[in-house]
Short mmCIF file of C-alpha atoms (C1' of nucleotides) in Angstrom, two decimals:
data_model
loop_
_atom_site.label_atom_id
_atom_site.label_comp_id
_atom_site.label_asym_id
_atom_site.label_seq_id
_atom_site.Cartn_x
_atom_site.Cartn_y
_atom_site.Cartn_z
CA MET T 1 0.00 0.08 -0.11
CA PRO T 2 1.84 3.05 1.70
CA GLU T 3 4.78 3.82 -1.60
CA LEU T 4 7.50 7.40 -0.28
CA PRO T 5 4.80 9.78 0.03
CA GLU T 6 2.27 7.98 1.72
CA VAL T 7 5.30 7.49 5.14
CA GLU T 8 5.89 10.56 4.84
CA HIS T 9 2.86 11.53 5.23
CA VAL T 10 1.54 9.37 8.35
CA ALA T 11 5.97 10.18 9.21
CA ARG T 12 4.69 14.70 9.21
CA GLN T 13 1.31 13.33 11.32
CA LEU T 14 3.07 11.28 14.24
CA ARG T 15 5.68 13.51 14.14
CA ALA T 16 3.03 16.36 15.27
CA ASP T 17 1.04 14.57 17.19
CA LEU T 18 2.72 11.40 18.53
CA VAL T 19 6.29 12.64 19.51
CA GLY T 20 6.00 14.18 23.18
CA ARG T 21 3.89 11.19 24.10
CA ARG T 22 4.53 8.21 26.13
CA ILE T 23 3.34 4.44 25.52
CA VAL T 24 2.31 3.19 28.21
CA ARG T 25 2.67 -0.06 27.01
CA ALA T 26 2.50 -2.56 23.62
CA SER T 27 0.43 -5.30 22.92
CA VAL T 28 1.08 -8.00 19.80
CA PHE T 29 -1.86 -9.40 18.52
CA TRP T 30 -0.19 -11.50 15.31
CA PRO T 31 3.14 -12.53 16.57
CA ARG T 32 4.96 -11.66 12.89
CA SER T 33 4.23 -8.44 12.54
CA VAL T 34 6.98 -8.39 15.02
CA SER T 35 10.00 -9.19 13.03
CA GLY T 36 13.90 -9.48 15.14
CA MET T 37 13.07 -10.66 18.35
CA THR T 38 10.18 -12.22 20.38
CA PRO T 39 6.18 -11.36 20.70
CA ASP T 40 7.19 -10.61 24.38
CA ALA T 41 10.71 -9.17 24.20
CA PHE T 42 9.33 -6.97 21.91
CA GLU T 43 6.19 -5.64 24.03
CA GLN T 44 8.28 -5.59 27.08
CA ALA T 45 11.14 -3.07 25.15
CA LEU T 46 8.35 -0.30 24.27
CA GLY T 47 6.95 -0.15 27.19
CA GLY T 48 7.23 3.16 29.20
CA ARG T 49 9.72 4.42 26.00
CA LEU T 50 8.80 8.30 25.49
CA VAL T 51 8.61 8.56 22.22
CA LYS T 52 11.78 11.22 20.67
CA GLU T 53 10.91 11.66 17.03
CA VAL T 54 9.18 10.63 14.13
CA GLY T 55 10.83 10.23 11.06
CA ARG T 56 11.31 8.50 7.48
CA ARG T 57 13.11 6.01 5.32
CA GLY T 58 12.38 4.92 1.86
CA LYS T 59 8.93 3.35 2.53
CA TYR T 60 10.30 2.79 5.88
CA LEU T 61 8.65 4.96 9.14
CA LEU T 62 10.97 6.03 11.57
CA VAL T 63 9.77 6.57 15.34
CA THR T 64 12.86 6.94 18.15
CA LEU T 65 12.25 5.90 21.58
CA ASP T 66 13.89 7.93 25.18
CA ASN T 67 16.40 4.86 25.10
CA GLY T 68 18.22 4.92 21.88
CA GLN T 69 15.58 2.58 20.14
CA VAL T 70 14.31 2.91 16.98
CA LEU T 71 10.37 1.33 15.91
CA VAL T 72 11.10 0.53 12.72
CA VAL T 73 8.15 0.03 10.64
CA HIS T 74 6.95 -1.30 7.21
CA ARG T 75 3.34 -1.32 6.13
CA ARG T 76 4.15 -3.51 2.86
CA MET T 77 0.65 -3.80 0.77
CA SER T 78 -2.54 -3.59 3.52
CA GLY T 79 -0.20 -1.90 6.51
CA ASN T 80 -2.02 1.34 8.71
CA LEU T 81 -1.27 3.25 11.44
CA ILE T 82 -4.31 4.93 13.24
CA PHE T 83 -4.79 6.37 15.91
CA ALA T 84 -8.42 5.53 18.24
CA ASP T 85 -10.03 5.70 21.39
CA ALA T 86 -9.77 1.64 22.06
CA GLN T 87 -7.03 -0.97 21.13
CA ASP T 88 -10.20 -2.57 19.15
CA GLY T 89 -10.76 1.48 17.65
CA ALA T 90 -10.32 -0.07 13.77
CA LEU T 91 -10.30 -3.43 12.23
CA TYR T 92 -7.05 -6.35 11.44
CA VAL T 93 -5.37 -5.13 14.17
CA ARG T 94 -1.66 -6.44 14.44
CA VAL T 95 -0.39 -5.05 16.92
CA ALA T 96 -1.75 -2.00 19.82
CA PHE T 97 0.01 0.33 21.32
CA ALA T 98 -1.53 2.35 24.52
CA LEU T 99 -0.82 5.47 24.47
CA ASP T 100 -0.11 7.66 28.39
CA ASP T 101 -3.30 10.53 26.71
CA GLY T 102 -5.48 7.13 27.00
CA ARG T 103 -5.12 6.72 22.98
CA TYR T 104 -4.54 4.23 21.63
CA LEU T 105 -2.06 3.81 18.22
CA LEU T 106 -3.13 0.91 16.23
CA TYR T 107 -1.60 -1.25 13.83
CA SER T 108 -3.41 -2.60 10.57
CA ASP T 109 -3.22 -4.52 8.74
CA PRO T 110 -5.59 -6.74 7.39
CA ARG T 111 -2.72 -9.35 4.27
CA LYS T 112 -0.40 -9.62 7.30
CA PHE T 113 2.62 -8.78 4.89
CA GLY T 114 4.27 -5.85 7.04
CA ARG T 115 6.75 -5.68 9.68
CA LEU T 116 7.22 -3.86 12.71
CA MET T 117 11.02 -4.22 14.15
CA LEU T 118 13.11 -2.44 17.55
CA VAL T 119 17.03 -1.80 16.42
CA PRO T 120 18.97 0.00 18.16
CA SER T 121 19.60 3.07 15.88
CA GLU T 122 23.57 2.94 16.11
CA ASN T 123 22.48 -0.21 13.80
CA LEU T 124 19.79 1.56 11.83
CA ALA T 125 22.25 2.49 8.94
CA ASP T 126 22.80 -1.66 8.62
CA ILE T 127 19.86 -2.19 7.84
CA PHE T 128 19.62 0.70 4.94
CA THR T 129 22.21 -0.96 2.88
CA HIS T 130 19.96 -2.29 0.32
CA LEU T 131 18.18 2.19 0.05
CA GLY T 132 18.77 3.75 -2.92
CA PRO T 133 18.74 7.27 -2.16
CA GLU T 134 16.04 10.10 -1.19
CA PRO T 135 14.11 11.37 -4.50
CA LEU T 136 13.47 14.37 -2.74
CA ASP T 137 16.98 15.19 -1.71
CA GLU T 138 18.76 17.96 -3.41
CA ALA T 139 22.10 15.39 -3.83
CA PHE T 140 19.84 13.07 -5.91
CA THR T 141 20.29 15.33 -8.49
CA PRO T 142 19.89 14.06 -12.37
CA ALA T 143 23.46 13.68 -13.10
CA VAL T 144 22.59 10.91 -9.76
CA LEU T 145 19.61 9.59 -12.19
CA ALA T 146 21.54 8.81 -14.84
CA LYS T 147 24.39 7.41 -13.27
CA ARG T 148 22.55 4.87 -11.64
CA LEU T 149 20.27 3.86 -14.26
CA ALA T 150 23.63 3.56 -16.38
CA GLY T 151 24.25 0.31 -17.72
CA GLY T 152 20.77 -1.45 -16.61
CA LYS T 153 19.25 -3.73 -18.80
CA ARG T 154 15.72 -3.66 -17.31
CA SER T 155 12.73 -2.18 -18.18
CA ILE T 156 12.78 1.12 -16.42
CA LYS T 157 9.31 0.68 -14.90
CA ALA T 158 10.94 -2.21 -13.32
CA THR T 159 14.08 -0.44 -12.07
CA LEU T 160 12.45 2.27 -10.87
CA LEU T 161 10.37 -0.16 -8.14
CA ASP T 162 13.95 -1.65 -7.04
CA GLN T 163 13.83 -0.11 -4.01
CA SER T 164 18.52 -0.50 -4.37
CA VAL T 165 18.43 2.16 -6.73
CA ILE T 166 15.77 5.21 -5.70
CA ALA T 167 14.50 4.78 -1.58
CA GLY T 168 10.57 4.80 -2.04
CA VAL T 169 9.18 4.34 -5.05
CA GLY T 170 6.68 2.07 -5.81
CA ASN T 171 3.73 0.94 -8.41
CA ILE T 172 1.77 4.18 -8.58
CA TYR T 173 4.19 6.47 -8.53
CA ALA T 174 6.23 4.36 -10.93
CA ASP T 175 3.09 4.57 -13.17
CA GLU T 176 2.50 7.68 -12.67
CA ALA T 177 5.90 9.55 -13.37
CA LEU T 178 7.03 7.72 -16.21
CA TYR T 179 3.68 9.32 -17.79
CA ALA T 180 4.79 13.08 -17.16
CA ALA T 181 7.81 11.61 -17.90
CA GLN T 182 6.13 10.49 -21.95
CA ILE T 183 8.57 7.02 -21.31
CA HIS T 184 6.97 4.05 -22.21
CA PRO T 185 7.53 1.41 -19.82
CA LEU T 186 9.19 -1.94 -21.00
CA ARG T 187 12.41 0.29 -22.08
CA PRO T 188 15.74 -0.24 -21.93
CA ALA T 189 16.90 1.56 -17.53
CA ASP T 190 19.59 2.28 -19.41
CA SER T 191 18.48 3.19 -23.15
CA LEU T 192 17.10 6.02 -22.47
CA ASP T 193 18.92 9.69 -23.34
CA ALA T 194 20.00 12.63 -21.20
CA ASP T 195 16.82 14.63 -22.17
CA GLU T 196 14.64 11.37 -21.24
CA ILE T 197 17.10 11.23 -18.02
CA ASN T 198 15.74 15.24 -17.50
CA ARG T 199 11.67 14.86 -17.35
CA LEU T 200 12.23 11.28 -15.36
CA HIS T 201 13.84 13.04 -12.93
CA ALA T 202 11.66 15.54 -12.30
CA ALA T 203 8.46 13.59 -12.98
CA ILE T 204 8.92 11.68 -10.12
CA GLN T 205 10.02 14.16 -8.21
CA SER T 206 6.65 15.63 -9.25
CA VAL T 207 4.14 12.87 -8.67
CA LEU T 208 6.13 12.65 -4.97
CA GLU T 209 6.05 15.54 -3.47
CA LYS T 210 1.43 16.46 -5.20
CA GLY T 211 1.15 12.49 -3.45
CA ILE T 212 1.87 14.14 -0.11
CA GLU T 213 0.61 17.68 -0.75
CA HIS T 214 -2.58 15.99 -1.34
CA GLY T 215 -2.10 13.14 1.80
CA GLY T 216 -1.55 9.87 -0.11
CA THR T 217 -2.58 8.66 -2.78
CA THR T 218 -6.25 5.46 -1.97
CA PHE T 219 -8.23 3.01 -3.83
CA GLY T 220 -8.26 0.51 -1.00
CA ARG T 221 -7.61 0.56 2.47
CA TYR T 222 -4.32 3.10 3.17
CA ARG T 223 -5.58 5.89 4.94
CA ASP T 224 -3.28 7.88 7.47
CA ALA T 225 -3.10 8.47 11.03
CA TYR T 226 -6.16 9.75 11.47
CA ASN T 227 -8.45 6.99 9.41
CA GLU T 228 -8.65 9.08 6.87
CA ALA T 229 -8.38 7.77 3.16
CA GLY T 230 -5.98 10.45 1.04
CA GLY T 231 -6.61 12.01 -2.23
CA ASN T 232 -4.39 11.65 -4.53
CA PHE T 233 -6.83 9.14 -6.39
CA ASP T 234 -8.42 11.74 -8.20
CA HIS T 235 -5.37 13.44 -9.12
CA LEU T 236 -3.41 10.10 -10.64
CA VAL T 237 -4.11 10.16 -14.47
CA VAL T 238 -2.95 6.41 -15.81
CA TYR T 239 -2.68 4.10 -12.55
CA GLN T 240 -5.76 1.98 -12.38
CA LYS T 241 -7.36 4.66 -15.64
CA THR T 242 -7.23 1.79 -18.01
CA GLY T 243 -10.08 3.10 -20.41
CA GLN T 244 -9.72 6.50 -19.73
CA PRO T 245 -9.15 8.96 -21.85
CA CYS T 246 -5.68 10.89 -21.40
CA PRO T 247 -5.34 13.73 -20.84
CA ARG T 248 -2.90 15.01 -23.30
CA CYS T 249 -3.76 13.41 -26.34
CA GLY T 250 -7.61 11.95 -25.47
CA THR T 251 -6.52 7.87 -25.49
CA PRO T 252 -7.30 5.12 -23.86
CA ILE T 253 -5.13 4.39 -20.85
CA GLU T 254 -4.10 0.91 -21.55
CA ARG T 255 -3.18 -2.18 -18.71
CA ILE T 256 -0.68 -4.52 -19.51
CA THR T 257 1.54 -6.99 -17.28
CA VAL T 258 5.30 -5.58 -16.56
CA ALA T 259 8.13 -7.31 -13.86
CA GLN T 260 4.31 -8.84 -12.17
CA ARG T 261 3.06 -5.78 -11.87
CA GLY T 262 -0.25 -4.36 -13.11
CA THR T 263 1.21 -1.51 -15.63
CA HIS T 264 -1.00 1.64 -16.77
CA TYR T 265 0.62 3.55 -19.76
CA CYS T 266 -0.98 6.11 -22.65
CA PRO T 267 -0.11 3.94 -25.51
CA HIS T 268 -0.01 7.28 -27.89
CA CYS T 269 1.67 9.96 -25.56
CA GLN T 270 4.58 7.16 -24.31
CA ARG T 271 5.98 5.04 -26.94
CA LEU T 272 8.93 2.02 -27.76
CA PRO T 273 11.93 2.91 -30.74
CA GLU T 274 9.65 0.51 -32.58
CA GLU T 275 6.70 1.60 -32.74
CA THR T 276 6.95 5.78 -33.15
CA SER T 277 5.56 5.28 -36.50
CA SER T 278 2.47 3.90 -35.99
CA PRO T 279 -0.22 6.97 -36.30
CA SER T 280 -2.89 6.98 -33.57
CA PRO T 281 -6.42 7.18 -34.45
CA TYR T 282 -6.66 10.09 -30.77
CA PRO T 283 -6.33 13.16 -32.69
CA ALA T 284 -3.70 15.34 -29.60
CA ARG T 285 -5.67 17.67 -27.82
CA ARG T 286 -3.44 20.20 -26.68
CA GLY T 287 -5.48 22.55 -23.60
CA ALA T 288 -8.64 19.70 -23.70
CA ALA T 289 -6.66 19.27 -19.91
CA GLY T 290 -6.74 22.44 -18.85
CA GLU T 291 -3.56 23.31 -20.11
CA THR T 292 -3.03 27.32 -20.33
CA PHE T 293 -2.74 28.41 -24.37
CA ARG T 294 -3.28 30.65 -25.98
"C1'" DC W 1 23.11 -10.07 -14.05
"C1'" DT W 2 18.48 -10.34 -15.12
"C1'" DA W 3 14.15 -13.05 -15.41
"C1'" DT W 4 10.21 -15.49 -13.59
"C1'" DA W 5 7.64 -17.77 -10.36
"C1'" DA W 6 6.66 -18.40 -5.53
"C1'" DA W 7 5.59 -16.89 -0.89
"C1'" DC W 8 3.88 -14.44 2.77
"C1'" DC W 9 -1.86 -13.86 3.75
"C1'" DT W 10 -6.91 -11.66 2.86
"C1'" DG W 11 -10.27 -8.98 1.19
"C1'" DC W 12 -12.34 -7.16 -2.70
"C1'" DT W 13 -14.07 -7.57 -7.40
"C1'" DG W 14 -16.33 -7.85 -11.69
"C1'" DG W 15 -17.78 -11.94 -14.83
"C1'" DC W 16 -20.84 -16.05 -15.64
"C1'" DT H 1 -27.63 -14.31 -5.56
"C1'" DG H 2 -23.58 -16.99 -5.29
"C1'" DC H 3 -19.25 -18.40 -6.79
"C1'" DC H 4 -14.28 -18.53 -8.96
"C1'" DA H 5 -11.12 -16.26 -11.12
"C1'" DG H 6 -8.19 -11.97 -10.96
"C1'" DC H 7 -6.51 -8.53 -8.53
"C1'" DA H 8 -4.53 -5.94 -4.98
"C1'" DG H 9 -0.03 0.08 -2.88
"C1'" DG H 10 5.65 -4.84 -1.07
"C1'" DT H 11 9.26 -7.80 -0.89
"C1'" DT H 12 11.98 -11.69 0.10
"C1'" DT H 13 14.29 -16.37 -2.06
"C1'" DA H 14 14.11 -19.77 -5.00
"C1'" DT H 15 14.93 -21.48 -9.44
"C1'" DA H 16 16.79 -21.13 -14.64
#
DNA sequence: CTATAAACCTGCTGGC
DNA sequence: TGCCAGCAGGTTTATA
Protein backbone atom coordinates (compact mmCIF):
# COMPACT_ATOMS: atom_id res chain seq x y z
CA MET A 1 0.00 0.00 0.00
CA PRO A 2 2.12 2.83 1.17
CA GLU A 3 4.79 4.33 -1.02
CA LEU A 4 6.95 7.30 -0.11
CA PRO A 5 4.14 9.92 -0.07
CA GLU A 6 1.86 7.77 2.11
CA VAL A 7 4.69 7.06 4.57
CA GLU A 8 5.80 10.69 4.60
CA HIS A 9 2.26 11.96 5.21
CA VAL A 10 1.79 9.68 8.22
CA ALA A 11 5.29 10.46 9.47
CA ARG A 12 4.38 14.15 9.55
CA GLN A 13 1.17 13.43 11.42
CA LEU A 14 2.99 11.30 13.99
CA ARG A 15 5.74 13.91 14.32
CA ALA A 16 3.09 16.43 15.32
CA ASP A 17 0.96 14.17 17.51
CA LEU A 18 3.10 11.30 18.81
CA VAL A 19 6.40 12.96 19.72
CA GLY A 20 6.44 13.60 23.47
CA ARG A 21 3.89 10.88 24.19
CA ARG A 22 4.81 7.87 26.27
CA ILE A 23 3.95 4.34 25.20
CA VAL A 24 2.34 2.89 28.29
CA ARG A 25 2.02 -0.61 26.90
CA ALA A 26 2.56 -2.48 23.64
CA SER A 27 0.43 -5.50 22.76
CA VAL A 28 1.15 -7.89 19.90
CA PHE A 29 -1.83 -9.82 18.54
CA TRP A 30 -0.19 -11.31 15.44
CA PRO A 31 3.32 -12.49 16.33
CA ARG A 32 4.65 -12.46 12.78
CA SER A 33 3.98 -8.72 12.51
CA VAL A 34 7.08 -8.35 14.70
CA SER A 35 10.41 -9.35 13.26
CA GLY A 36 13.83 -9.71 14.85
CA MET A 37 12.65 -10.61 18.35
CA THR A 38 9.88 -12.42 20.16
CA PRO A 39 6.59 -10.61 20.69
CA ASP A 40 7.27 -10.77 24.43
CA ALA A 41 10.64 -9.07 24.11
CA PHE A 42 9.08 -6.47 21.79
CA GLU A 43 6.33 -5.67 24.30
CA GLN A 44 8.83 -5.50 27.16
CA ALA A 45 11.21 -3.22 25.26
CA LEU A 46 8.49 -0.76 24.22
CA GLY A 47 6.52 -0.49 27.44
CA GLY A 48 7.17 2.86 29.16
CA ARG A 49 9.21 4.39 26.35
CA LEU A 50 8.95 8.07 25.42
CA VAL A 51 8.73 8.98 21.72
CA LYS A 52 11.53 11.39 20.83
CA GLU A 53 11.22 11.83 17.08
CA VAL A 54 9.64 10.45 13.92
CA GLY A 55 11.37 10.06 10.57
CA ARG A 56 11.25 8.21 7.29
CA ARG A 57 13.68 6.41 5.00
CA GLY A 58 12.26 5.13 1.72
CA LYS A 59 9.02 3.37 2.66
CA TYR A 60 10.18 2.81 6.25
CA LEU A 61 8.70 4.83 9.10
CA LEU A 62 11.11 5.48 11.98
CA VAL A 63 10.01 6.19 15.54
CA THR A 64 12.97 7.05 17.78
CA LEU A 65 12.54 6.25 21.47
CA ASP A 66 14.16 7.65 24.61
CA ASN A 67 16.37 4.60 25.12
CA GLY A 68 18.17 4.89 21.81
CA GLN A 69 16.04 2.25 20.15
CA VAL A 70 14.12 2.94 16.94
CA LEU A 71 10.77 1.39 16.13
CA VAL A 72 11.00 0.66 12.40
CA VAL A 73 7.71 0.09 10.57
CA HIS A 74 7.28 -1.17 7.02
CA ARG A 75 3.60 -1.37 6.13
CA ARG A 76 4.05 -3.36 2.92
CA MET A 77 0.69 -3.81 1.18
CA SER A 78 -2.09 -3.14 3.66
CA GLY A 79 -0.67 -1.80 6.90
CA ASN A 80 -1.94 1.38 8.54
CA LEU A 81 -1.02 3.24 11.73
CA ILE A 82 -4.15 4.79 13.18
CA PHE A 83 -4.92 6.76 16.32
CA ALA A 84 -7.98 5.45 18.14
CA ASP A 85 -9.73 5.78 21.48
CA ALA A 86 -9.77 2.05 22.13
CA GLN A 87 -7.56 -0.95 21.51
CA ASP A 88 -10.21 -2.36 19.19
CA GLY A 89 -10.83 1.01 17.55
CA ALA A 90 -9.94 -0.38 14.10
CA LEU A 91 -10.31 -3.59 12.15
CA TYR A 92 -7.41 -6.05 11.69
CA VAL A 93 -5.35 -4.71 14.58
CA ARG A 94 -2.08 -6.69 14.75
CA VAL A 95 -0.22 -4.53 17.28
CA ALA A 96 -1.55 -1.88 19.68
CA PHE A 97 0.34 0.84 21.53
CA ALA A 98 -1.46 2.32 24.53
CA LEU A 99 -0.44 5.97 24.99
CA ASP A 100 -0.18 8.05 28.14
CA ASP A 101 -3.00 10.36 27.04
CA GLY A 102 -5.52 7.52 26.92
CA ARG A 103 -5.39 7.06 23.17
CA TYR A 104 -4.03 4.10 21.23
CA LEU A 105 -1.85 3.95 18.17
CA LEU A 106 -3.02 0.86 16.31
CA TYR A 107 -1.13 -1.08 13.69
CA SER A 108 -3.87 -2.45 11.43
CA ASP A 109 -2.89 -4.82 8.63
CA PRO A 110 -5.47 -7.09 6.96
CA ARG A 111 -2.96 -8.97 4.82
CA LYS A 112 -0.35 -9.31 7.58
CA PHE A 113 2.55 -8.51 5.26
CA GLY A 114 3.85 -5.52 7.19
CA ARG A 115 6.63 -5.75 9.77
CA LEU A 116 7.58 -3.87 12.92
CA MET A 117 11.03 -4.12 14.41
CA LEU A 118 13.12 -2.55 17.11
CA VAL A 119 16.62 -1.51 16.15
CA PRO A 120 19.32 0.33 18.15
CA SER A 121 19.80 3.70 16.44
CA GLU A 122 23.50 3.00 15.90
CA ASN A 123 22.52 -0.07 13.84
CA LEU A 124 19.94 1.71 11.69
CA ALA A 125 22.29 2.19 8.77
CA ASP A 126 22.93 -1.55 8.66
CA ILE A 127 19.32 -2.37 7.83
CA PHE A 128 19.18 0.28 5.10
CA THR A 129 22.28 -0.74 3.17
CA HIS A 130 20.07 -2.02 0.36
CA LEU A 131 18.34 1.35 -0.14
CA GLY A 132 19.16 3.81 -2.90
CA PRO A 133 19.01 7.61 -2.54
CA GLU A 134 16.03 9.58 -1.26
CA PRO A 135 14.37 11.01 -4.38
CA LEU A 136 13.34 14.25 -2.67
CA ASP A 137 16.81 15.00 -1.28
CA GLU A 138 18.79 17.81 -2.82
CA ALA A 139 21.56 15.30 -3.42
CA PHE A 140 19.29 13.42 -5.83
CA THR A 141 20.18 15.17 -9.07
CA PRO A 142 19.62 14.13 -12.70
CA ALA A 143 23.28 13.12 -12.77
CA VAL A 144 22.71 10.76 -9.83
CA LEU A 145 19.72 9.23 -11.58
CA ALA A 146 21.72 8.84 -14.79
CA LYS A 147 24.45 7.01 -12.93
CA ARG A 148 21.91 4.71 -11.26
CA LEU A 149 20.33 3.81 -14.60
CA ALA A 150 23.60 3.36 -16.50
CA GLY A 151 24.17 -0.17 -17.74
CA GLY A 152 20.77 -1.34 -16.53
CA LYS A 153 19.27 -3.87 -18.93
CA ARG A 154 15.97 -4.19 -17.09
CA SER A 155 12.87 -2.24 -18.06
CA ILE A 156 12.73 1.26 -16.63
CA LYS A 157 9.54 0.30 -14.77
CA ALA A 158 11.20 -2.66 -13.02
CA THR A 159 14.22 -0.45 -12.31
CA LEU A 160 12.14 2.28 -10.66
CA LEU A 161 10.51 -0.32 -8.40
CA ASP A 162 13.95 -1.53 -7.25
CA GLN A 163 14.50 0.12 -3.85
CA SER A 164 18.27 -0.12 -4.25
CA VAL A 165 18.06 2.20 -7.27
CA ILE A 166 15.77 4.83 -5.69
CA ALA A 167 14.15 4.48 -2.27
CA GLY A 168 10.42 4.95 -1.91
CA VAL A 169 9.00 4.73 -5.41
CA GLY A 170 6.31 2.05 -5.80
CA ASN A 171 3.81 0.94 -8.41
CA ILE A 172 1.54 3.98 -8.37
CA TYR A 173 4.20 6.65 -8.59
CA ALA A 174 6.38 4.68 -11.03
CA ASP A 175 3.51 4.60 -13.52
CA GLU A 176 2.67 8.26 -12.93
CA ALA A 177 6.29 9.38 -13.26
CA LEU A 178 6.81 7.46 -16.51
CA TYR A 179 3.63 8.98 -17.91
CA ALA A 180 4.67 12.49 -16.91
CA ALA A 181 8.08 11.96 -18.49
CA GLN A 182 6.47 10.33 -21.58
CA ILE A 183 8.60 7.20 -21.34
CA HIS A 184 7.33 3.71 -22.16
CA PRO A 185 7.56 1.41 -19.10
CA LEU A 186 9.29 -1.34 -21.11
CA ARG A 187 12.18 0.83 -22.29
CA PRO A 188 15.50 -0.63 -21.06
CA ALA A 189 16.86 1.59 -18.29
CA ASP A 190 20.14 2.24 -20.08
CA SER A 191 18.39 3.29 -23.31
CA LEU A 192 17.18 6.64 -21.96
CA ASP A 193 18.92 9.68 -23.38
CA ALA A 194 19.94 12.72 -21.31
CA ASP A 195 16.75 14.60 -22.05
CA GLU A 196 14.60 11.65 -21.02
CA ILE A 197 16.56 11.23 -17.80
CA ASN A 198 16.06 14.90 -17.00
CA ARG A 199 12.33 14.59 -17.62
CA LEU A 200 12.12 11.41 -15.53
CA HIS A 201 14.01 13.04 -12.66
CA ALA A 202 11.66 16.01 -12.63
CA ALA A 203 8.64 13.72 -12.98
CA ILE A 204 9.62 11.50 -10.05
CA GLN A 205 10.02 14.48 -7.75
CA SER A 206 6.85 16.12 -8.98
CA VAL A 207 4.55 13.08 -8.63
CA LEU A 208 5.93 12.31 -5.16
CA GLU A 209 5.58 15.89 -3.98
CA LYS A 210 2.05 16.07 -5.33
CA GLY A 211 1.26 12.80 -3.58
CA ILE A 212 2.44 14.16 -0.24
CA GLU A 213 0.58 17.42 -0.82
CA HIS A 214 -2.69 15.52 -1.28
CA GLY A 215 -2.20 13.27 1.73
CA GLY A 216 -1.28 10.17 -0.27
CA THR A 217 -3.19 7.97 -2.67
CA THR A 218 -6.15 5.89 -1.52
CA PHE A 219 -7.90 3.57 -3.95
CA GLY A 220 -8.38 0.75 -1.50
CA ARG A 221 -7.50 0.65 2.13
CA TYR A 222 -4.77 3.18 2.75
CA ARG A 223 -5.69 5.47 5.61
CA ASP A 224 -3.64 8.07 7.42
CA ALA A 225 -3.07 8.31 11.17
CA TYR A 226 -6.55 9.79 11.65
CA ASN A 227 -8.20 7.09 9.53
CA GLU A 228 -8.72 9.50 6.63
CA ALA A 229 -8.33 8.51 2.99
CA GLY A 230 -5.73 10.32 0.92
CA GLY A 231 -6.90 12.63 -1.85
CA ASN A 232 -4.28 11.90 -4.48
CA PHE A 233 -6.24 9.25 -6.41
CA ASP A 234 -8.23 11.99 -8.12
CA HIS A 235 -4.96 13.53 -9.30
CA LEU A 236 -3.58 10.37 -10.89
CA VAL A 237 -3.56 10.18 -14.66
CA VAL A 238 -2.78 6.56 -15.52
CA TYR A 239 -2.66 4.38 -12.42
CA GLN A 240 -5.88 2.33 -12.25
CA LYS A 241 -7.30 4.49 -15.03
CA THR A 242 -7.43 1.81 -17.74
CA GLY A 243 -9.72 2.82 -20.58
CA GLN A 244 -9.97 6.43 -19.55
CA PRO A 245 -8.77 9.03 -22.03
CA CYS A 246 -5.25 10.35 -21.75
CA PRO A 247 -5.60 14.05 -20.83
CA ARG A 248 -2.81 14.88 -23.24
CA CYS A 249 -4.06 13.12 -26.42
CA GLY A 250 -7.33 11.36 -25.68
CA THR A 251 -6.04 7.84 -26.30
CA PRO A 252 -7.47 5.33 -23.80
CA ILE A 253 -5.01 4.35 -21.07
CA GLU A 254 -3.81 0.76 -21.38
CA ARG A 255 -2.82 -1.79 -18.78
CA ILE A 256 -0.03 -4.32 -19.30
CA THR A 257 2.03 -6.46 -16.95
CA VAL A 258 5.66 -5.49 -16.34
CA ALA A 259 7.79 -7.26 -13.73
CA GLN A 260 4.63 -9.01 -12.48
CA ARG A 261 3.03 -5.69 -11.70
CA GLY A 262 0.02 -4.05 -13.23
CA THR A 263 1.36 -1.21 -15.37
CA HIS A 264 -0.66 1.65 -16.81
CA TYR A 265 0.41 3.95 -19.62
CA CYS A 266 -0.71 5.94 -22.63
CA PRO A 267 0.22 4.01 -25.80
CA HIS A 268 0.33 7.24 -27.79
CA CYS A 269 2.42 9.45 -25.46
CA GLN A 270 4.73 6.69 -24.20
CA ARG A 271 6.11 4.74 -27.14
CA LEU A 272 8.78 2.18 -27.83
CA PRO A 273 11.25 3.05 -30.63
CA GLU A 274 9.80 0.29 -32.86
CA GLU A 275 6.40 1.93 -32.84
CA THR A 276 7.31 5.61 -33.07
CA SER A 277 5.70 5.86 -36.49
CA SER A 278 2.49 4.01 -35.66
CA PRO A 279 -0.36 6.44 -36.13
CA SER A 280 -2.88 7.08 -33.40
CA PRO A 281 -6.57 7.37 -34.23
CA TYR A 282 -6.83 9.96 -31.51
CA PRO A 283 -5.84 13.48 -32.54
CA ALA A 284 -3.79 15.53 -30.12
CA ARG A 285 -5.99 17.68 -27.94
CA ARG A 286 -3.73 20.39 -26.68
CA GLY A 287 -5.45 22.42 -24.02
CA ALA A 288 -8.01 19.73 -23.34
CA ALA A 289 -6.68 18.96 -19.88
CA GLY A 290 -6.69 22.40 -18.43
CA GLU A 291 -3.38 23.40 -19.95
CA THR A 292 -3.19 27.08 -20.60
CA PHE A 293 -2.60 28.07 -24.19
CA ARG A 294 -3.54 30.99 -26.27
C1' DC B 1 23.25 -9.92 -14.06
C1' DT B 2 18.22 -10.56 -15.49
C1' DA B 3 13.89 -12.79 -15.41
C1' DT B 4 10.21 -15.37 -13.57
C1' DA B 5 7.56 -17.61 -10.11
C1' DA B 6 6.23 -18.39 -5.64
C1' DA B 7 5.51 -17.20 -0.96
C1' DC B 8 3.66 -14.39 2.63
C1' DC B 9 -2.01 -13.17 3.60
C1' DT B 10 -6.84 -11.44 3.24
C1' DG B 11 -10.49 -9.03 1.06
C1' DC B 12 -12.83 -7.07 -2.73
C1' DT B 13 -14.68 -6.84 -7.46
C1' DG B 14 -16.32 -8.36 -11.77
C1' DG B 15 -17.95 -11.82 -14.79
C1' DC B 16 -20.85 -15.59 -15.57
C1' DT C 1 -27.88 -14.31 -5.53
C1' DG C 2 -23.66 -17.08 -5.57
C1' DC C 3 -19.24 -18.77 -6.81
C1' DC C 4 -14.74 -18.37 -8.66
C1' DA C 5 -11.01 -16.18 -10.90
C1' DG C 6 -8.26 -12.44 -10.70
C1' DC C 7 -6.33 -8.57 -8.64
C1' DA C 8 -4.31 -5.47 -4.90
C1' DG C 9 0.06 0.06 -2.56
C1' DG C 10 5.66 -4.78 -1.32
C1' DT C 11 9.62 -7.53 -0.54
C1' DT C 12 12.27 -11.79 -0.19
C1' DT C 13 13.75 -16.12 -1.77
C1' DA C 14 14.28 -19.83 -4.92
C1' DT C 15 15.07 -21.31 -9.55
C1' DA C 16 16.49 -20.87 -14.45
